[in-house]
XYZ file of C-alpha atoms in Angstrom:
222
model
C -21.144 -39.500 -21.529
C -22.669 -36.036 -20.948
C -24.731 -35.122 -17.980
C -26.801 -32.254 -17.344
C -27.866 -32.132 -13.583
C -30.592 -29.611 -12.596
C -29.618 -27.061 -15.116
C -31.152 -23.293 -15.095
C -30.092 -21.298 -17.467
C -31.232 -17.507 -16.930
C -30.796 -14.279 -18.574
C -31.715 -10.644 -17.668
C -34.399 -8.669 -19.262
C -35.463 -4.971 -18.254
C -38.629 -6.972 -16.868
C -36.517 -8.763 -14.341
C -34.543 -12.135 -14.920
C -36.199 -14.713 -17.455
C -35.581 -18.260 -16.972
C -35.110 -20.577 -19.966
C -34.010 -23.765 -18.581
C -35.257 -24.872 -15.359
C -33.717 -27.692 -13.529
C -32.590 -29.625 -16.901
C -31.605 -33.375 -16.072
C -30.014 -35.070 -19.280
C -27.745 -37.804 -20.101
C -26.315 -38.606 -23.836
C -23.976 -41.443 -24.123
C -21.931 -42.196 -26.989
C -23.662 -43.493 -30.303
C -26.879 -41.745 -29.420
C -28.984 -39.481 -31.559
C -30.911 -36.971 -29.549
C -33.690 -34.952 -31.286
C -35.298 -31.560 -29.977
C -38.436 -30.309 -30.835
C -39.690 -27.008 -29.470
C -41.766 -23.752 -30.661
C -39.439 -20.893 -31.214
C -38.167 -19.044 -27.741
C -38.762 -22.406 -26.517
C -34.859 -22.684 -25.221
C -33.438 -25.231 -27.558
C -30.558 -23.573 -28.851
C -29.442 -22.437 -25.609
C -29.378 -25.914 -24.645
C -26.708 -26.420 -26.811
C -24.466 -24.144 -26.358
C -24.750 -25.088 -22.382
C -24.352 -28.344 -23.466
C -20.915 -27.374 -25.428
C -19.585 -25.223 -23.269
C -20.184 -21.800 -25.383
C -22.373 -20.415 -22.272
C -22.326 -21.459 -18.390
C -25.780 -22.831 -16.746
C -26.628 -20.533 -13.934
C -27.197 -23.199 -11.687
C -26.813 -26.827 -12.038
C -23.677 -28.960 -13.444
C -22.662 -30.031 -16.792
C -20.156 -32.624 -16.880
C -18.330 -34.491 -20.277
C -16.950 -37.304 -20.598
C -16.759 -36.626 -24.423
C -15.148 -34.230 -26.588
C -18.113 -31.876 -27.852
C -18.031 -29.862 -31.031
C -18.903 -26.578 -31.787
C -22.877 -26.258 -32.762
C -22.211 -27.014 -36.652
C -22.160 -23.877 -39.306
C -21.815 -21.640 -36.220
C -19.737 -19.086 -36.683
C -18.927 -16.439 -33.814
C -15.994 -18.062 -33.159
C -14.635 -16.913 -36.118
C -12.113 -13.839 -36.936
C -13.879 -11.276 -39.365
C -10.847 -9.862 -40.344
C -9.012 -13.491 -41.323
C -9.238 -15.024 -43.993
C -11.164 -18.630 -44.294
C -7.662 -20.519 -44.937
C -5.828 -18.306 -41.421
C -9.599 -19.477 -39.940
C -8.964 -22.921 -40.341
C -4.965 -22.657 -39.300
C -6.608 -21.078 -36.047
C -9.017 -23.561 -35.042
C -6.553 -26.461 -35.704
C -4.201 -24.933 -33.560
C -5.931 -24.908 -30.748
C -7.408 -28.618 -31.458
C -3.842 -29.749 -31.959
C -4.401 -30.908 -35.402
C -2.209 -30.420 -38.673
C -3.575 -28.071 -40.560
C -1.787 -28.935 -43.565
C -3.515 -32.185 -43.669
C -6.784 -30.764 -43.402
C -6.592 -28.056 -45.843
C -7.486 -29.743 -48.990
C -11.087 -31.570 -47.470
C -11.823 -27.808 -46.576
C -11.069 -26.467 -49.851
C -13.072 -29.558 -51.688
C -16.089 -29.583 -49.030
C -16.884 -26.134 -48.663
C -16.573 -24.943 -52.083
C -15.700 -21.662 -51.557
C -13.248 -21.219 -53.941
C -10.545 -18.222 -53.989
C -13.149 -16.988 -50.921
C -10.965 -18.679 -48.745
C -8.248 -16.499 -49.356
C -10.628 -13.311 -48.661
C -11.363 -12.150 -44.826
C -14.699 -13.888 -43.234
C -16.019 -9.724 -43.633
C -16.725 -10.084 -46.792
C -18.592 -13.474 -46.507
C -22.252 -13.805 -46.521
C -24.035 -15.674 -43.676
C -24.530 -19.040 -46.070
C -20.349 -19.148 -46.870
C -19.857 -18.474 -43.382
C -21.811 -21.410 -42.384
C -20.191 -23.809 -45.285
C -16.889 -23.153 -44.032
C -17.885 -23.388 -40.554
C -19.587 -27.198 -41.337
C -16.107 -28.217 -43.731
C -13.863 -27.213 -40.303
C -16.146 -29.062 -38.270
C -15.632 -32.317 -40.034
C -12.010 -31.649 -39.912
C -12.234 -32.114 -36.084
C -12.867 -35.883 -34.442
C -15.689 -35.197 -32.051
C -17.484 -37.588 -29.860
C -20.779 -35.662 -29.552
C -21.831 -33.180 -32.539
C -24.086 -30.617 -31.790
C -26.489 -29.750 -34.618
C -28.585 -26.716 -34.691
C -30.637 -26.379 -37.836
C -27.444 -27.078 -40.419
C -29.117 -29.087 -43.089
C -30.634 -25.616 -43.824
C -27.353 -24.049 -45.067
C -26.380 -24.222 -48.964
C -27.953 -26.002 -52.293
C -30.021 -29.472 -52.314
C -26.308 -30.802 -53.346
C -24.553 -29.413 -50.719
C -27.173 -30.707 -47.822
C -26.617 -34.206 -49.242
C -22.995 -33.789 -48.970
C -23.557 -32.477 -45.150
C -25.783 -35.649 -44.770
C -23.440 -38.238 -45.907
C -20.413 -36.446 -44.341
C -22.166 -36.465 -41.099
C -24.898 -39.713 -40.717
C -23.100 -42.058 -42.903
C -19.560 -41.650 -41.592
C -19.818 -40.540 -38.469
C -22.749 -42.604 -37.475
C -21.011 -44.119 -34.558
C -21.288 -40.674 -32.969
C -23.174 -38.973 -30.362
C -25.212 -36.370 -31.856
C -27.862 -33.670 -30.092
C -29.913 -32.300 -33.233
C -32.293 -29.023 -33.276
C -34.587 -29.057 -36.585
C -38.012 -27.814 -37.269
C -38.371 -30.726 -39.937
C -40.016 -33.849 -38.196
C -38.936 -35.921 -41.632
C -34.916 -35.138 -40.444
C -35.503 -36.216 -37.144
C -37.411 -39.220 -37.411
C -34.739 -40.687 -39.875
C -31.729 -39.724 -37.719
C -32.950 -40.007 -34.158
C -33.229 -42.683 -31.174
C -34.320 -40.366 -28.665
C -36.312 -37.326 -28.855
C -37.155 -34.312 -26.307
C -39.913 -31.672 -26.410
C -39.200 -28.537 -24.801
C -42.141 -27.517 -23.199
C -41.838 -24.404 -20.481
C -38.115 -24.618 -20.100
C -38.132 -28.136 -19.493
C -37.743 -31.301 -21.530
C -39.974 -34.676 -21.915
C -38.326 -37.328 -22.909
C -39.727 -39.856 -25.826
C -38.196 -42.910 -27.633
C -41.242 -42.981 -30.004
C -41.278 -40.453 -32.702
C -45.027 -40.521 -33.640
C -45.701 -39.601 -30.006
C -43.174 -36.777 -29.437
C -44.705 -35.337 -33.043
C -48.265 -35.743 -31.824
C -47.137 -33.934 -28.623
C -45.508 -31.162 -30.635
C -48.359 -30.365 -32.373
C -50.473 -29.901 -29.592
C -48.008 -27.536 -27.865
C -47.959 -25.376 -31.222
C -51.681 -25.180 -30.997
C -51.547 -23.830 -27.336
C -51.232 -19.516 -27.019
C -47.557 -18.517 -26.925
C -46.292 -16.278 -24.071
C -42.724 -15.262 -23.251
């Protein structure tokens, strides 16, 4: 389980402090697929990396009871100056996996071909993203975080993300960010709108979408 308890997340501006999340209460338990919806600005990607530990909450608590994953085809926690294949010996270092064993899925998923053997520098932002997706499946998570991913690569290459990520790992937790209400209804059990820095919660997808498409019709201030 993962529990947000009156969360704030705030960051400075020459205007004075602005305030993104305010008092965020959450739970995700395991199996559970959590969509966002939200206009742009609206805070939802900096609920994730609260949620995964890339950036403190200001105030509040976070706790896990789950291993958490990386937001998926993020890549600032790579090395520009590595190569794809030292990249991937890197991360499974630290997550105490063989990388040996792990090598060949990256080399087959991402497709990048002898770019693995060139620095990350010399990547552009879609390779980055394939190689970042390819390590993350390469990791057993409990919770995946998923920030927009099923943009990154061909109409092939999203399928392959798809199956690799909703058909066998199905069983696992999973807090999604997308901008296409098609994704989420087919993938999601639970859905928030971010409205203000907070969330409203919704089991019914028609509803939240309804909802969504009112707050896009309202002015938008930040």
């Amino acid at each position: 389980m993962i529990q947000l308890t009156d969360v704030t997340k705030q960051y400075p501006t020459k205007s004075g402090p602005r305030t993104i999340l305010k008092g965020i209460n959450l739970t995700i338990r395991k199996g559970e697929h959590v969509g966002i919806l939200g206009r742009n600005g609206a805070g939802k990607s900096t609920l994730v990396r609260v949620i995964g530990g890339a950036e403190p909450p200001t105030t509040g608590t976070v706790e896990r009871e789950m291993s958490v994953s990386w937001p998926l085809a993020f890549t600032g926690g790579f090395h520009a100056k590595l190569t794809g294949i030292d990249n991937l010996r890197f991360i499974c270092r630290i997550y105490g996996v063989d990388f040996h064993d792990r090598l060949d899925f990256v080399k087959d998923f991402s497709e990048l071909g002898a770019y693995l053997y060139e620095p990350l520098g010399v990547y552009s932002s879609g390779m980055r993203a394939r190689l970042a997706f390819a390590i993350s499946m390469t990791i057993d998570f409990d919770c995946y975080l998923i920030d927009e991913v099923m943009a990154v690569g061909d109409d092939s290459f999203r399928e392959k993300c798809k199956v690799e990520l909703f058909e066998k790992r199905a069983d696992k937790a999973m807090l999604i960010v997308s901008h296409s209400h098609r994704y989420l209804k087919g993938t999601c059990n639970r859905f928030l709108l971010f409205r203000d820095g907070t969330i409203q919660e919704y089991d019914d997808f028609d509803e939240v979408y309804e909802k969504y498409k009112e707050l896009l019709a309202e002015p938008q201030t930040f």
